[in-house]
Structures are given as structure tokens and as C-alpha cells.
Amino acid sequence: MLIRSVEKFLRQHEMAATKFGRLAAHDPRFVLDLRMGREPRDRTEQRIRGFMAGFEAARDVATTRETAHVG
């Protein structure tokens, strides 16, 4: 289920649900709607999962760069 992945993402990144909605779906109510039972279309779900994966990848790259410059 998408909502489980989103909730985990929000906890890991300490991100507000409305911020996630604005960034990932251009809809600040997106997560609230998911919590209320909204079932997004397949294409929307793919876009949201892609956003989360891209966010993780960008964070990993930034962390790697910071670690490399510390030494």
C-alpha cells in the first residue's frame, strides 16, 4: 500500500505531510486524503514512488559528498 510507504518516508525524513503533498503531488492534502482512504491512480502512485526514490537518492549523494569533504 502506498500510504504505508509514504508514512515511513515521512518519519524517516521528519517531513510534514503537507510539505510532502506539495512536493510529490502538488497537493498539500494528498497525504490526508490517503489517510482517509483515497486510492490514487496507478500513474499517480508511480509518480509518488518515483519522487520518494529520487529524494532518497539525492540525499544519499549529498551525504556522500559531505562525508568526502570532511576528511
mmCIF file of C-alpha atoms in Angstrom, residues 14-66:
data_model
loop_
_atom_site.group_PDB
_atom_site.id
_atom_site.type_symbol
_atom_site.label_atom_id
_atom_site.label_comp_id
_atom_site.label_asym_id
_atom_site.label_seq_id
_atom_site.Cartn_x
_atom_site.Cartn_y
_atom_site.Cartn_z
ATOM 1 C CA GLU A 14 10.871 14.189 9.519
ATOM 2 C CA MET A 15 8.776 15.812 6.806
ATOM 3 C CA ALA A 16 5.329 17.286 7.291
ATOM 4 C CA ALA A 17 2.546 15.585 5.377
ATOM 5 C CA THR A 18 1.522 18.843 3.695
ATOM 6 C CA LYS A 19 5.081 19.515 2.521
ATOM 7 C CA PHE A 20 5.304 16.015 1.088
ATOM 8 C CA GLY A 21 1.994 16.508 -0.683
ATOM 9 C CA ARG A 22 3.109 19.801 -2.203
ATOM 10 C CA LEU A 23 6.448 18.414 -3.369
ATOM 11 C CA ALA A 24 5.338 14.989 -4.576
ATOM 12 C CA ALA A 25 1.800 15.545 -5.832
ATOM 13 C CA HIS A 26 1.359 19.331 -5.979
ATOM 14 C CA ASP A 27 -1.474 18.792 -3.491
ATOM 15 C CA PRO A 28 -0.939 19.647 0.188
ATOM 16 C CA ARG A 29 -3.930 17.458 1.128
ATOM 17 C CA PHE A 30 -2.595 14.387 -0.671
ATOM 18 C CA VAL A 31 -1.404 12.504 2.433
ATOM 19 C CA LEU A 32 -4.516 13.420 4.413
ATOM 20 C CA ASP A 33 -6.627 12.092 1.545
ATOM 21 C CA LEU A 34 -4.587 8.862 1.514
ATOM 22 C CA ARG A 35 -5.149 8.539 5.253
ATOM 23 C CA MET A 36 -8.868 8.942 4.639
ATOM 24 C CA GLY A 37 -8.864 6.097 2.107
ATOM 25 C CA ARG A 38 -8.054 7.790 -1.202
ATOM 26 C CA GLU A 39 -6.816 5.324 -3.801
ATOM 27 C CA PRO A 40 -4.600 7.144 -6.305
ATOM 28 C CA ARG A 41 -4.432 6.140 -9.942
ATOM 29 C CA ASP A 42 -1.587 3.848 -10.954
ATOM 30 C CA ARG A 43 0.221 6.669 -12.737
ATOM 31 C CA THR A 44 -0.031 8.904 -9.662
ATOM 32 C CA GLU A 45 1.244 6.130 -7.416
ATOM 33 C CA GLN A 46 4.207 5.561 -9.736
ATOM 34 C CA ARG A 47 4.995 9.286 -9.694
ATOM 35 C CA ILE A 48 4.846 9.395 -5.873
ATOM 36 C CA ARG A 49 7.077 6.324 -5.534
ATOM 37 C CA GLY A 50 9.466 7.876 -8.046
ATOM 38 C CA PHE A 51 9.578 11.078 -6.009
ATOM 39 C CA MET A 52 10.431 9.145 -2.848
ATOM 40 C CA ALA A 53 13.144 7.125 -4.605
ATOM 41 C CA GLY A 54 14.634 10.253 -6.160
ATOM 42 C CA PHE A 55 14.578 12.075 -2.834
ATOM 43 C CA GLU A 56 16.410 9.161 -1.198
ATOM 44 C CA ALA A 57 18.983 9.027 -3.993
ATOM 45 C CA ALA A 58 19.631 12.773 -3.838
ATOM 46 C CA ARG A 59 20.002 12.593 -0.069
ATOM 47 C CA ASP A 60 22.478 9.720 -0.382
ATOM 48 C CA VAL A 61 24.553 11.667 -2.906
ATOM 49 C CA ALA A 62 24.559 14.759 -0.686
ATOM 50 C CA THR A 63 25.592 12.686 2.334
ATOM 51 C CA THR A 64 28.398 11.058 0.363
ATOM 52 C CA ARG A 65 29.681 14.445 -0.793
ATOM 53 C CA GLU A 66 29.582 15.860 2.731
#
